[in-house]
PDB file of C-alpha atoms and ligand atoms in Angstrom:
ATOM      1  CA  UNK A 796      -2.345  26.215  29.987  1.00  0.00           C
ATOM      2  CA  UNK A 797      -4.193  25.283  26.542  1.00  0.00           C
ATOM      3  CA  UNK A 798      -0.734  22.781  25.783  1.00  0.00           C
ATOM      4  CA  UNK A 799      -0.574  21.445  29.130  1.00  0.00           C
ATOM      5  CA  UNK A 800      -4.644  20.965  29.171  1.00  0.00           C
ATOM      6  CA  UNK A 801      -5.118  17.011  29.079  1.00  0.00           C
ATOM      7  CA  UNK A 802      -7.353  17.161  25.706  1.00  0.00           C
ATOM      8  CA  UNK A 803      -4.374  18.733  24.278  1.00  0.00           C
ATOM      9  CA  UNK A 804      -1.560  16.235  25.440  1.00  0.00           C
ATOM     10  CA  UNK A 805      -4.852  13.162  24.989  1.00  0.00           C
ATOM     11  CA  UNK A 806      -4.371  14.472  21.279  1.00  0.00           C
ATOM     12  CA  UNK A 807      -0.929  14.372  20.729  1.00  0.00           C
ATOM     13  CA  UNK A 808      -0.453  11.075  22.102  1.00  0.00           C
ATOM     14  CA  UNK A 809      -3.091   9.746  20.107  1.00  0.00           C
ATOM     15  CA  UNK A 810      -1.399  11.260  16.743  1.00  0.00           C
ATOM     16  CA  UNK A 811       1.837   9.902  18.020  1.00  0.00           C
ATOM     17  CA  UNK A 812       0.242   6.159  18.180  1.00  0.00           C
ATOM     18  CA  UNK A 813      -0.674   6.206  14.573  1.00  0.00           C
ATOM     19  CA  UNK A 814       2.623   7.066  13.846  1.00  0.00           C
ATOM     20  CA  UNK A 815       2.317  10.953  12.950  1.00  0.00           C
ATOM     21  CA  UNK A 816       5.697  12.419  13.341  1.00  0.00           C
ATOM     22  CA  UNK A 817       4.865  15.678  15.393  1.00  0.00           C
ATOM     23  CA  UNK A 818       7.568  18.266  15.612  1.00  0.00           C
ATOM     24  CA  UNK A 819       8.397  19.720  18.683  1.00  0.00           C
ATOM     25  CA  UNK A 820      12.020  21.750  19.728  1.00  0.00           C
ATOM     26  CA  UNK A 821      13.855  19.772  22.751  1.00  0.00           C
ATOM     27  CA  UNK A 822      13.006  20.688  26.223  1.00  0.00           C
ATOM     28  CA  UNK A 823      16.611  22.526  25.872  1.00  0.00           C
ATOM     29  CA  UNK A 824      15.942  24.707  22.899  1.00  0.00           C
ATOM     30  CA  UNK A 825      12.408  25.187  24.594  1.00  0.00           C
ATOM     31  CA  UNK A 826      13.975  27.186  27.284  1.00  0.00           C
ATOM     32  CA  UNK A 827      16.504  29.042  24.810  1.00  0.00           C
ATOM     33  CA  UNK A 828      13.624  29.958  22.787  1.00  0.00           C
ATOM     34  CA  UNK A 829      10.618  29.941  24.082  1.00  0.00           C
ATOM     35  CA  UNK A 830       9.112  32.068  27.217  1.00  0.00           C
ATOM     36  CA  UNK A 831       7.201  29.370  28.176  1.00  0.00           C
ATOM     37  CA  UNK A 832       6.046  25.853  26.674  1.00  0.00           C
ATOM     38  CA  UNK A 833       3.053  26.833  23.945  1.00  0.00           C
ATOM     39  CA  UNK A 834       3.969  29.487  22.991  1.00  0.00           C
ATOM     40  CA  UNK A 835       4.324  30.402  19.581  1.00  0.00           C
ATOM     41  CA  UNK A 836       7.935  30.167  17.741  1.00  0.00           C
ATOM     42  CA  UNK A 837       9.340  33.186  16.006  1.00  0.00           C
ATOM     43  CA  UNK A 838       7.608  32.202  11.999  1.00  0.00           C
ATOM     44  CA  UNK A 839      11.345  32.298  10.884  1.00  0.00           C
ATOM     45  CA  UNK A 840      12.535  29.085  13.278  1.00  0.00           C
ATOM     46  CA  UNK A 841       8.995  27.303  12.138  1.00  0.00           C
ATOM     47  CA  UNK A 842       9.869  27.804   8.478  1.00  0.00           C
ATOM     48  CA  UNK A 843      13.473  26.971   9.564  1.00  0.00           C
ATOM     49  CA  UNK A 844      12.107  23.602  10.932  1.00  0.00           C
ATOM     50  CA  UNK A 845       9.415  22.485   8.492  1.00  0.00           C
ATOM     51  CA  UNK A 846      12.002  22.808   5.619  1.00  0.00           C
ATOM     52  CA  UNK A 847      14.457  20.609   7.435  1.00  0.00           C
ATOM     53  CA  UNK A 848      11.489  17.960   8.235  1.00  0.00           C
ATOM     54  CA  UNK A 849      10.528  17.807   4.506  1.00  0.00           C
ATOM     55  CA  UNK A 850      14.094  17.544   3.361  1.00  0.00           C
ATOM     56  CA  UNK A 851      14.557  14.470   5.633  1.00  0.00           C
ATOM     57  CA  UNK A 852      11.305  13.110   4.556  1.00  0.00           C
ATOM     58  CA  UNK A 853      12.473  13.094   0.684  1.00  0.00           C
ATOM     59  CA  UNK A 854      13.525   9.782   0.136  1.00  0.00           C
ATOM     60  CA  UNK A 855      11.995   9.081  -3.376  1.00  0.00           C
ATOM     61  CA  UNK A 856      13.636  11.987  -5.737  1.00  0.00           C
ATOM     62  CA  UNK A 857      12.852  11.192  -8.962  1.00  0.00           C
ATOM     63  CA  UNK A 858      12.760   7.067  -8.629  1.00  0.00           C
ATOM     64  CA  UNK A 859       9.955   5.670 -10.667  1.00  0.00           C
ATOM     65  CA  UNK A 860       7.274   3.783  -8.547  1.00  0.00           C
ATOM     66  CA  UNK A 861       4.621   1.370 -10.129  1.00  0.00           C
ATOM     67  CA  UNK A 862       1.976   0.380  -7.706  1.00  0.00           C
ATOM     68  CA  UNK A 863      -0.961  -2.049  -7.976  1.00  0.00           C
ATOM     69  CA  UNK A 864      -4.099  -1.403  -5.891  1.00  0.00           C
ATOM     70  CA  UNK A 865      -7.412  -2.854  -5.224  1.00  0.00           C
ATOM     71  CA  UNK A 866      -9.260  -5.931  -6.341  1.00  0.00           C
ATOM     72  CA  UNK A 867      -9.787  -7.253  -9.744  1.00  0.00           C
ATOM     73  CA  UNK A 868     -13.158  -8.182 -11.301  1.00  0.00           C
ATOM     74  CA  UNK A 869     -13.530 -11.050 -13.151  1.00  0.00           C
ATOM     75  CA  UNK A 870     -16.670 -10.654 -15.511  1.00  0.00           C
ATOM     76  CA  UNK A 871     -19.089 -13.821 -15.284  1.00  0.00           C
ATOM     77  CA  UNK A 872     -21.298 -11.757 -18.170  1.00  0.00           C
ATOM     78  CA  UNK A 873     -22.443  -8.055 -18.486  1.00  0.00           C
ATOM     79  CA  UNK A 874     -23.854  -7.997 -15.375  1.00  0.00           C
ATOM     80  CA  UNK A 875     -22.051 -10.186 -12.462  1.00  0.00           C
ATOM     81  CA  UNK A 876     -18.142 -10.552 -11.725  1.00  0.00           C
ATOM     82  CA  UNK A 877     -16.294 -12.573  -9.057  1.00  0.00           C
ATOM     83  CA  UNK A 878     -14.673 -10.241  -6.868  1.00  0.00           C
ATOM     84  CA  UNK A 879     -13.196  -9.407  -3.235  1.00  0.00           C
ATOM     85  CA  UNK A 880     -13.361  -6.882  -0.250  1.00  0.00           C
ATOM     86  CA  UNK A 881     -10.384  -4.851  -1.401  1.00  0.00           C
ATOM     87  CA  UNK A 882     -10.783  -1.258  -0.714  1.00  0.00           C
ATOM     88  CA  UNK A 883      -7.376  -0.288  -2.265  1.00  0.00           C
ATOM     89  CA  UNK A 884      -6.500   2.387   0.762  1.00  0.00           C
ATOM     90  CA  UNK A 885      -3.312   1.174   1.528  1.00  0.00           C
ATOM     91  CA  UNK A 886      -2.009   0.761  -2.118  1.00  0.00           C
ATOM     92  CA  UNK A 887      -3.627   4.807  -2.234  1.00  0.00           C
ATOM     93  CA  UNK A 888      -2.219   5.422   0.747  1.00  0.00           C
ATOM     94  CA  UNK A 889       1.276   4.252  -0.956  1.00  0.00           C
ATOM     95  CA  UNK A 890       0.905   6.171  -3.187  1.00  0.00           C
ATOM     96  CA  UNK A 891       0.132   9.201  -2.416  1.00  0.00           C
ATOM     97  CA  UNK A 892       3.436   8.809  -0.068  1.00  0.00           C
ATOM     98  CA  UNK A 893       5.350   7.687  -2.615  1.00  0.00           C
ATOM     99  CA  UNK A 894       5.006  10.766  -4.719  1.00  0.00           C
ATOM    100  CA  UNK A 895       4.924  13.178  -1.465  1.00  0.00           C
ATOM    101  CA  UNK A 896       8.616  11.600  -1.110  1.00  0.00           C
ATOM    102  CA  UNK A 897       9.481  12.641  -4.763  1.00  0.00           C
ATOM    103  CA  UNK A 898       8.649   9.584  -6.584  1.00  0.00           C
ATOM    104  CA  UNK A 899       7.186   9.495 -10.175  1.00  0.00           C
ATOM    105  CA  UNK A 900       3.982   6.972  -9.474  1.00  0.00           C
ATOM    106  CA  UNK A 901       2.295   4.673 -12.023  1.00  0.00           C
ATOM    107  CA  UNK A 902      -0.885   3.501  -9.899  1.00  0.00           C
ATOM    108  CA  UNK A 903      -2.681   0.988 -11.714  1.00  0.00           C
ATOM    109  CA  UNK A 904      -5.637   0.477  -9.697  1.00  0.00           C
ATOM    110  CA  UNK A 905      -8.525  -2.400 -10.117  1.00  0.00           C
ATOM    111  CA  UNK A 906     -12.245  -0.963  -9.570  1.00  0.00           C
ATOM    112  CA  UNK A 907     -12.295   1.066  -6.209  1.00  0.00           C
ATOM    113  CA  UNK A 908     -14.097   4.600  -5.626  1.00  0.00           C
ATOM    114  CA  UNK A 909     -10.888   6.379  -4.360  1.00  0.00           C
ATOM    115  CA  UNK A 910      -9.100   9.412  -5.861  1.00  0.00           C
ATOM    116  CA  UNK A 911      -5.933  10.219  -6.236  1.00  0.00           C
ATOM    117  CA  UNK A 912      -4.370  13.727  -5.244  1.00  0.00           C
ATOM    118  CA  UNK A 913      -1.096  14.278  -5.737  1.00  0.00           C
ATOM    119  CA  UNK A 914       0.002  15.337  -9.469  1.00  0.00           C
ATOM    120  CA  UNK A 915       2.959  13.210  -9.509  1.00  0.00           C
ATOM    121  CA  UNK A 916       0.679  10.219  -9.395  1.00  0.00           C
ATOM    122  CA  UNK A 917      -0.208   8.735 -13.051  1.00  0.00           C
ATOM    123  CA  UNK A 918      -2.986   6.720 -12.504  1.00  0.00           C
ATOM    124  CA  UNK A 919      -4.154   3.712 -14.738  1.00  0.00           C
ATOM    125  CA  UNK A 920      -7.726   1.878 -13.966  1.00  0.00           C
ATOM    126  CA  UNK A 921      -8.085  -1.524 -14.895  1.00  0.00           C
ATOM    127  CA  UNK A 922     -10.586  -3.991 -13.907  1.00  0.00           C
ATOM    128  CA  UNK A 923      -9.596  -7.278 -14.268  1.00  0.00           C
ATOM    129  CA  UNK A 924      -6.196  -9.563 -13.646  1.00  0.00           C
ATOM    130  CA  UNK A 925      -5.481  -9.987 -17.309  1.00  0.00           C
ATOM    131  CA  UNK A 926      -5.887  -6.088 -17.622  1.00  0.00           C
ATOM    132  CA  UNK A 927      -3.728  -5.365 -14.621  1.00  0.00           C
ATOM    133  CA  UNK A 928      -1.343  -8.016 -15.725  1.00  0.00           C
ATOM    134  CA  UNK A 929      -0.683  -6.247 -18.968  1.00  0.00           C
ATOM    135  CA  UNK A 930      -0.155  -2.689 -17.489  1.00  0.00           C
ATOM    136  CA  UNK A 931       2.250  -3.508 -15.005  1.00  0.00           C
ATOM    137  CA  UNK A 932       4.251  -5.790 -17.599  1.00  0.00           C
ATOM    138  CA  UNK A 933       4.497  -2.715 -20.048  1.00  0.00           C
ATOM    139  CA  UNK A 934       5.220   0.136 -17.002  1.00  0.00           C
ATOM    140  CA  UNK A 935       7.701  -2.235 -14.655  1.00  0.00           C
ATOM    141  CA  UNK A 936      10.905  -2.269 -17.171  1.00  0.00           C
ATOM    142  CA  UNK A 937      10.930   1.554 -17.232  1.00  0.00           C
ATOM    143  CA  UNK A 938      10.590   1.782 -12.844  1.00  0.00           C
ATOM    144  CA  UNK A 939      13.005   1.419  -9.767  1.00  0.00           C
ATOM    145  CA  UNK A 940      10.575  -0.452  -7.980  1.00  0.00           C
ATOM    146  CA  UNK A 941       7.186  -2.103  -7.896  1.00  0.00           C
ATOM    147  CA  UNK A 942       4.947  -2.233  -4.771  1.00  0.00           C
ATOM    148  CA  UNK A 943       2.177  -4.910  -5.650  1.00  0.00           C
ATOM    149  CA  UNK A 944      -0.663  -3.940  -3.123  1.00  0.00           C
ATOM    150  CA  UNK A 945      -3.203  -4.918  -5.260  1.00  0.00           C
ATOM    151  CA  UNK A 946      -6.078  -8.312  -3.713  1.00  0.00           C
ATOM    152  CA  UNK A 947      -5.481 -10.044  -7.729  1.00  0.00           C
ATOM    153  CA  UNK A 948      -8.081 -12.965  -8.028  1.00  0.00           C
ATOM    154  CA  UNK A 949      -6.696 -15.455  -8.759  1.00  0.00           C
ATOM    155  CA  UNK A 950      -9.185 -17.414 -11.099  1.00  0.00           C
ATOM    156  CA  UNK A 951     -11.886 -16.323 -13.673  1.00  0.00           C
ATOM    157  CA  UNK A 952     -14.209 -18.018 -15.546  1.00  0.00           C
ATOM    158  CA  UNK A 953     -13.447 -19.753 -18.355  1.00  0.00           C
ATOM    159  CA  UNK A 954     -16.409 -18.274 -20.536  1.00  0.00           C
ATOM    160  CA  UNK A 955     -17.437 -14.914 -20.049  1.00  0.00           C
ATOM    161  CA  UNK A 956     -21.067 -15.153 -21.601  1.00  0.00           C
ATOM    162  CA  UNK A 957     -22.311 -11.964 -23.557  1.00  0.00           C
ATOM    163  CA  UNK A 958     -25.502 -12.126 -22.898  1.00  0.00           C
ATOM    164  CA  UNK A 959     -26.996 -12.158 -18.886  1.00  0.00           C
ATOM    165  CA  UNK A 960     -27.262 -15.391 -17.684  1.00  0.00           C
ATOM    166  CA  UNK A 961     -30.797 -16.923 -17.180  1.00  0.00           C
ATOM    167  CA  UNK A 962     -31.535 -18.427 -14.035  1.00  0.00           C
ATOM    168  CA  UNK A 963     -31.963 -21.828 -14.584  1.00  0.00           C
ATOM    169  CA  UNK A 964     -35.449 -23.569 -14.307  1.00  0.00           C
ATOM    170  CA  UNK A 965     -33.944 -26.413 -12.126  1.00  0.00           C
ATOM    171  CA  UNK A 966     -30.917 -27.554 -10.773  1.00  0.00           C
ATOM    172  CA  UNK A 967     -27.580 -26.300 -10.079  1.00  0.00           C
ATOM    173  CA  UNK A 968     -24.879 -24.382 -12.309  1.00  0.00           C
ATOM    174  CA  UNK A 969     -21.368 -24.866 -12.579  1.00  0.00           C
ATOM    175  CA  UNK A 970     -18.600 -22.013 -13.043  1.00  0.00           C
ATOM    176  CA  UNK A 971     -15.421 -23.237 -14.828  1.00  0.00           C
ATOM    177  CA  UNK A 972     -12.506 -21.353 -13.286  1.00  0.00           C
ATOM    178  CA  UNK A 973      -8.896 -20.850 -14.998  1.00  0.00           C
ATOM    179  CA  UNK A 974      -6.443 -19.651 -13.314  1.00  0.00           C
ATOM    180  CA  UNK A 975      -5.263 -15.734 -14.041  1.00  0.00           C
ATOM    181  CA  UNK A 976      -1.630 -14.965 -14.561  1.00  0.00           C
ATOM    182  CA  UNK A 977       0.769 -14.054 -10.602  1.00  0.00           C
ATOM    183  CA  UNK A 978       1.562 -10.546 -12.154  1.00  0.00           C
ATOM    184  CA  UNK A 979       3.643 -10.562  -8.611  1.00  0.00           C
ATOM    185  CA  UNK A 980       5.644 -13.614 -10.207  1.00  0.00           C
ATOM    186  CA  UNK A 981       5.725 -12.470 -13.647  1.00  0.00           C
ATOM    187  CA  UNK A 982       7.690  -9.000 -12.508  1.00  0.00           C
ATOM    188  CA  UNK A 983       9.730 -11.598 -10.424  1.00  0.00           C
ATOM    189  CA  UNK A 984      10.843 -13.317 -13.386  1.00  0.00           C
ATOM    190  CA  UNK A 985      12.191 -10.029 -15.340  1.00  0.00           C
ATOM    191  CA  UNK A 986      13.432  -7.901 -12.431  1.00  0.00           C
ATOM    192  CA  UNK A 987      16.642  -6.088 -13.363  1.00  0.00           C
ATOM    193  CA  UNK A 988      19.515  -6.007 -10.977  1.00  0.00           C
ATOM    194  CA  UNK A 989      19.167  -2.970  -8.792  1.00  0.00           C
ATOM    195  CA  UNK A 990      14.926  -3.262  -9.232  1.00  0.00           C
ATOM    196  CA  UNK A 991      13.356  -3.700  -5.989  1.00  0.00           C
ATOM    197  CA  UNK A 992      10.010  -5.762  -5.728  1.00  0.00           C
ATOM    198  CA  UNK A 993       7.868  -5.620  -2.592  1.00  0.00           C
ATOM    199  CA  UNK A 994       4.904  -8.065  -2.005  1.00  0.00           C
ATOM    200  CA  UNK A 995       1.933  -8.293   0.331  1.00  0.00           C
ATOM    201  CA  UNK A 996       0.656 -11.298   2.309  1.00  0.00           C
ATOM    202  CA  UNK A 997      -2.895 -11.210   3.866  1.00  0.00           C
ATOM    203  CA  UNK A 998      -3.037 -15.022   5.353  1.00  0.00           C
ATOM    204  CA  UNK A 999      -5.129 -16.260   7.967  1.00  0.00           C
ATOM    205  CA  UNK A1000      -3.138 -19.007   9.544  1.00  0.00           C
ATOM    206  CA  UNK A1001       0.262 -20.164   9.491  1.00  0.00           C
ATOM    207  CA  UNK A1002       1.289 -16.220   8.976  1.00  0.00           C
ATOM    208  CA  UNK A1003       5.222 -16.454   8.283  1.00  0.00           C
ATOM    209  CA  UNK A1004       5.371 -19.741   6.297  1.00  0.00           C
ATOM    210  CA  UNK A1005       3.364 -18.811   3.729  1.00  0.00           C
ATOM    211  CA  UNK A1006       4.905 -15.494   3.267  1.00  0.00           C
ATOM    212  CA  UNK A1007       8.591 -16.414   3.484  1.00  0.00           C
ATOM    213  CA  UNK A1008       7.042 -18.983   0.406  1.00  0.00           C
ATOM    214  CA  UNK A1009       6.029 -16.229  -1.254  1.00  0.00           C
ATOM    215  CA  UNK A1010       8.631 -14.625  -0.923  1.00  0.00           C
ATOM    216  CA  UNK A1011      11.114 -16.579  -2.388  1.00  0.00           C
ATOM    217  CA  UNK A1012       8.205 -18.249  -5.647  1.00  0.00           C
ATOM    218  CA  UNK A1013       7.710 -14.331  -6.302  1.00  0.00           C
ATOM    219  CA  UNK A1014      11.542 -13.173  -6.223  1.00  0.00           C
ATOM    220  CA  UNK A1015      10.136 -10.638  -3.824  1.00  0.00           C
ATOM    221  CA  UNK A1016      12.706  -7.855  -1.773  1.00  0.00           C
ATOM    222  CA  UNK A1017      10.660  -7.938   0.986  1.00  0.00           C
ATOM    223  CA  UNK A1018       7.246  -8.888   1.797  1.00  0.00           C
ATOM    224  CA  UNK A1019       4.388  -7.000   3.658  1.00  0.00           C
ATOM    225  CA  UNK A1020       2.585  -9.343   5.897  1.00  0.00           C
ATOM    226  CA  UNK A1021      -0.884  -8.381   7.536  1.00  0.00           C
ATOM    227  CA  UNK A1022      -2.689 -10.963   9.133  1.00  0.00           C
ATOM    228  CA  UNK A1023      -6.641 -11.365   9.185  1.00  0.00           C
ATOM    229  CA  UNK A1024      -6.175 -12.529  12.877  1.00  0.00           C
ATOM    230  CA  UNK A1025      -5.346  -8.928  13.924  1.00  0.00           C
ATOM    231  CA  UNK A1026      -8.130  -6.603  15.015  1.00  0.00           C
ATOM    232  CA  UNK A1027      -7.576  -3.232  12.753  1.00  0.00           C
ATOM    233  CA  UNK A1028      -5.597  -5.217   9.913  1.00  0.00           C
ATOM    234  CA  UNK A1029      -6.759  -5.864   6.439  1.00  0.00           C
ATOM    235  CA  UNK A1030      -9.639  -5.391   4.388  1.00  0.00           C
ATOM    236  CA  UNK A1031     -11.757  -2.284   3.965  1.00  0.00           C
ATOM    237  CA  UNK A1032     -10.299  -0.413   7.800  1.00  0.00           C
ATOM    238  CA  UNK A1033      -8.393   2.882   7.595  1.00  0.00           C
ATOM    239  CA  UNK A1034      -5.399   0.849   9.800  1.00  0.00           C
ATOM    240  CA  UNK A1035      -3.165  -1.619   9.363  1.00  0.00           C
ATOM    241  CA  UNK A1036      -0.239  -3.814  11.803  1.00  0.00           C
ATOM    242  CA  UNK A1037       2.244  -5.245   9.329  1.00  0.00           C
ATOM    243  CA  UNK A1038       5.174  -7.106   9.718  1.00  0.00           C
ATOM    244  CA  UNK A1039       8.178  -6.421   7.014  1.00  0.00           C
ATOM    245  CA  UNK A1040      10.196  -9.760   5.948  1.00  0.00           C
ATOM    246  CA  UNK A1041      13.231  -9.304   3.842  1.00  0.00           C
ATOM    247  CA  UNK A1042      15.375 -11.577   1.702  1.00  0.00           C
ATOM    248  CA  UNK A1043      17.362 -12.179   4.551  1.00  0.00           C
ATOM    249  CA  UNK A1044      14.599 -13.376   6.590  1.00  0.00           C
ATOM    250  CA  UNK A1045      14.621 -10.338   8.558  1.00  0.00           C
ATOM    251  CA  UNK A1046      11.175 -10.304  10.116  1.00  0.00           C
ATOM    252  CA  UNK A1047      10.541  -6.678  11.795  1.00  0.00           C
ATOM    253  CA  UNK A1048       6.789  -6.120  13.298  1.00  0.00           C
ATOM    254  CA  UNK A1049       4.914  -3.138  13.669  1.00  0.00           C
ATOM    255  CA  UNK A1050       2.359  -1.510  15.787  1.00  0.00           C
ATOM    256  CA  UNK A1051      -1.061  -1.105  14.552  1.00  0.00           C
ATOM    257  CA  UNK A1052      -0.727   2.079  12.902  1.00  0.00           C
ATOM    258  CA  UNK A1053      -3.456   4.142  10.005  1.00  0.00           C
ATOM    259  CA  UNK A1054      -2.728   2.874   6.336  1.00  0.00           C
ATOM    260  CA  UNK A1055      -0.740   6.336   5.834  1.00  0.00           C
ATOM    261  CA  UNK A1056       1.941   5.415   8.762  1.00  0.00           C
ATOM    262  CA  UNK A1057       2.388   2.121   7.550  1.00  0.00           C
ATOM    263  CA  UNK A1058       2.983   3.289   3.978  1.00  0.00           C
ATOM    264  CA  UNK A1059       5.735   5.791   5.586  1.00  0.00           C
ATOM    265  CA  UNK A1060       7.697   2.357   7.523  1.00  0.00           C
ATOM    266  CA  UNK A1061       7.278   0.612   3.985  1.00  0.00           C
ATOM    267  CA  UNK A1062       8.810   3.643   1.942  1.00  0.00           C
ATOM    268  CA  UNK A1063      11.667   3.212   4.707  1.00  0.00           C
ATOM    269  CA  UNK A1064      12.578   0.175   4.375  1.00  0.00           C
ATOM    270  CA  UNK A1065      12.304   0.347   0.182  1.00  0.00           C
ATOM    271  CA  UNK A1066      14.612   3.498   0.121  1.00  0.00           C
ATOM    272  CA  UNK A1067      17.352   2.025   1.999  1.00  0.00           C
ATOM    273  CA  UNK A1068      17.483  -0.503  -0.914  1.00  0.00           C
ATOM    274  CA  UNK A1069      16.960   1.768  -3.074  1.00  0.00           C
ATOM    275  CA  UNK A1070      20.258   3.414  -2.355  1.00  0.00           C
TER     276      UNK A1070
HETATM  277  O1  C5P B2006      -0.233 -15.517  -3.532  1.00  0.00           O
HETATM  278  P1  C5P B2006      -0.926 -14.320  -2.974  1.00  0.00           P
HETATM  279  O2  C5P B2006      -2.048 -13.827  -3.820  1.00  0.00           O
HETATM  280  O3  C5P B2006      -1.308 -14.394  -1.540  1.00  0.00           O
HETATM  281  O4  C5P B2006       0.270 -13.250  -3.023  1.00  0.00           O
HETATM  282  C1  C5P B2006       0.089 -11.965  -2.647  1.00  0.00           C
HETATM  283  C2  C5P B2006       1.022 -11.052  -3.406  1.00  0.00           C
HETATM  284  O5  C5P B2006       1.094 -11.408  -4.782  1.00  0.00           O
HETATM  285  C3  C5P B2006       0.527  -9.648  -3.385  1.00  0.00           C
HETATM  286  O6  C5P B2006       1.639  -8.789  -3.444  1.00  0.00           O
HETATM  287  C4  C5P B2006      -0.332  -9.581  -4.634  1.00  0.00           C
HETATM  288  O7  C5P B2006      -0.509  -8.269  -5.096  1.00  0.00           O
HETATM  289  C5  C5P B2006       0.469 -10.425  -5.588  1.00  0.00           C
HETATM  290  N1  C5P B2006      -0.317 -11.120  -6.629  1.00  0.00           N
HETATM  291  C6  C5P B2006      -0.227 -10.725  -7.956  1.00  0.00           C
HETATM  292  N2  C5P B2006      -0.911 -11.405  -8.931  1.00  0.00           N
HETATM  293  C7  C5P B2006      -1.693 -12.451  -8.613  1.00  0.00           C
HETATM  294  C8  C5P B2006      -1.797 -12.876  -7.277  1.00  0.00           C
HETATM  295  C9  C5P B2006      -1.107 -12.182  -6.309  1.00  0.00           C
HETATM  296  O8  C5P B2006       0.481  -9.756  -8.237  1.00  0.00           O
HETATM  297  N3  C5P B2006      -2.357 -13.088  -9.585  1.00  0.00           N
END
C-alpha cells in the first residue's frame, strides 16, 4: 500500500523527470520474485543489481578529465573586479560525475564557494582569465579531454591600480579594457588527435548560429548550448535544458533536467568519443 500510495508514485515520477535513473526489476521478474510489488528484495539480488548498475555507469576508467568552472575576476585594484553571475554548479556538477565514472579530474575553478567531494577530483583555484588560461595550458597536453564550463570574461582592464581607487571629485571615469586570451580556442589550437574538446554556449538570441560558430573558431567536439530564454537554464539555478551539437551538426535537445542529470547526458555523449 505504502508503494502504490500516490506520494510515493508523485515521488518517483518527480525523480524520474530530473533524470534520476531509479532501479526497479520488470513487472515479470516482479512476479518471479517478489510476493507482492514493495516488498523488499532478498539483500543478495539488491547487491546483485546495484553492482551491475555501477558497472554500466563506469564510462570514465582511468581517462584524464580537465574541467574549467565558474567565473573569472578581473581585478580593477585591491578592492573591486569585473565579474559575472557564474555559480560554477554545473562545471561541479561535471565533475563530481566525471570522477564517480572513473575519471582522474583536474578542476580548475575561478572564485565560487563550492566544494568538491570526490577524492579523484584535483582541484586548482584560480581567479582570473590569465590565471585560468595558464593552468589549463599546462594540465590539457597530459588529459583525454577538456570540458570548458567555466563563464571566462572576456576583457580586463588594462591597468590594475595598486592602490584603491579614489572617487573622483567630478566627472566621469573611463576603464580601458584588453581583451583576455579564448583559453577554449587556445586548447583548440593544440588538441591532439584522439583529444576530445567540449564547449558551452549561454546566448540569448540567435541560439544555434552562434554556437555552431563557436564551434567550428574553437575546434570544439561538441558544444553545450543553454539558452537564457529558457526558464530553469543558466546562471546561478540548480537545473539546466541543454541542447548537445556535434561536429557533424548533430543538434540533440534535452529536457530541463538538475545540473547533475545533465552532466550524466554530457558524460554520454563524451564517452562514446572517447572510445
Ligand atoms: O565565446 P564564448 O565565451 O561564448 O564561448 C563559450 C565557450 O568558450 C565556453 O566553453 C567557455 O568556457 C569558453 N571560453 C574560454 N575562454 C574565454 C572565453 C570563452 O575558454 N576567454
Amino acid at each position: 500500500d505504502m508503494f502504490a500510495h500516490p506520494s510515493t508514485q508523485q515521488n518517483l515520477d518527480r525523480l524520474r523527470s530530473f533524470g534520476n535513473r531509479i532501479i526497479e526489476p520488470a513487472e515479470g521478474e516482479l512476479a518471479s520474485h517478489l510476493v507482492g510489488k514493495g516488498r523488499m528484495e532478498e539483500p543478495d539480488k539488491i547487491v546483485a543489481v546495484l553492482d551491475d548498475f555501477f558497472a554500466s555507469q563506469i564510462q570514465l576508467e582511468k581517462k584524464k578529465i580537465v574541467i574549467t568552472a565558474g567565473p573569472t575576476y578581473e581585478k580593477i585594484d585591491p578592492v573591486r573586479f569585473i565579474g559575472n553571475y557564474s555559480s560554477g554548479k554545473m562545471g561541479f556538477a561535471l565533475a563530481e560525475a566525471c570522477a564517480g565514472q572513473g575519471a582522474e579530474v583536474t578542476l580548475i575553478a575561478g572564485p565560487v564557494s563550492l566544494k568538491t567531494v570526490h577524492p579523484n577530483i584535483k582541484r586548482i583555484d584560480v581567479e582570473s582569465a590569465e590565471e585560468m588560461y595558464h593552468a589549463a595550458m599546462e594540465a590539457f597536453p597530459e588529459a583525454d579531454a577538456g570540458i570548458l564550463c567555466a563563464a571566462v570574461a572576456d576583457y580586463r582592464p588594462d591597468v590594475q591600480a595598486t592602490e584603491k581607487i579614489k572617487r573622483e571629485t567630478k566627472g566621469e571615469m573611463t576603464l580601458l579594457l584588453v581583451p583576455n586570451k579564448d583559453i577554449a580556442a587556445s586548447l583548440g589550437a593544440i588538441k591532439r588527435e584522439g583529444q576530445i574538446l567540449v564547449g558551452f554556449a549561454l546566448e540569448t538570441n540567435d541560439e544555434t548560429a552562434h554556437a555552431e560558430g563557436k564551434l567550428k573558431r574553437k575546434n570544439l567536439d561538441f558544444i553545450v548550448l543553454n539558452s537564457l530564454r529558457d526558464a530553469g537554464a543558466g546562471f546561478r539555478c540548480d537545473t539546466n535544458k541543454i541542447t548537445i551539437i556535434d561536429k557533424e551538426g548533430e543538434a540533440t535537445a534535452y529536457p530541463l533536467k538538475s545540473k547533475q542529470g545533465v552532466a550524466v547526458d554530457i558524460i554520454n555523449k563524451l564517452a562514446t568519443l572517447l572510445k
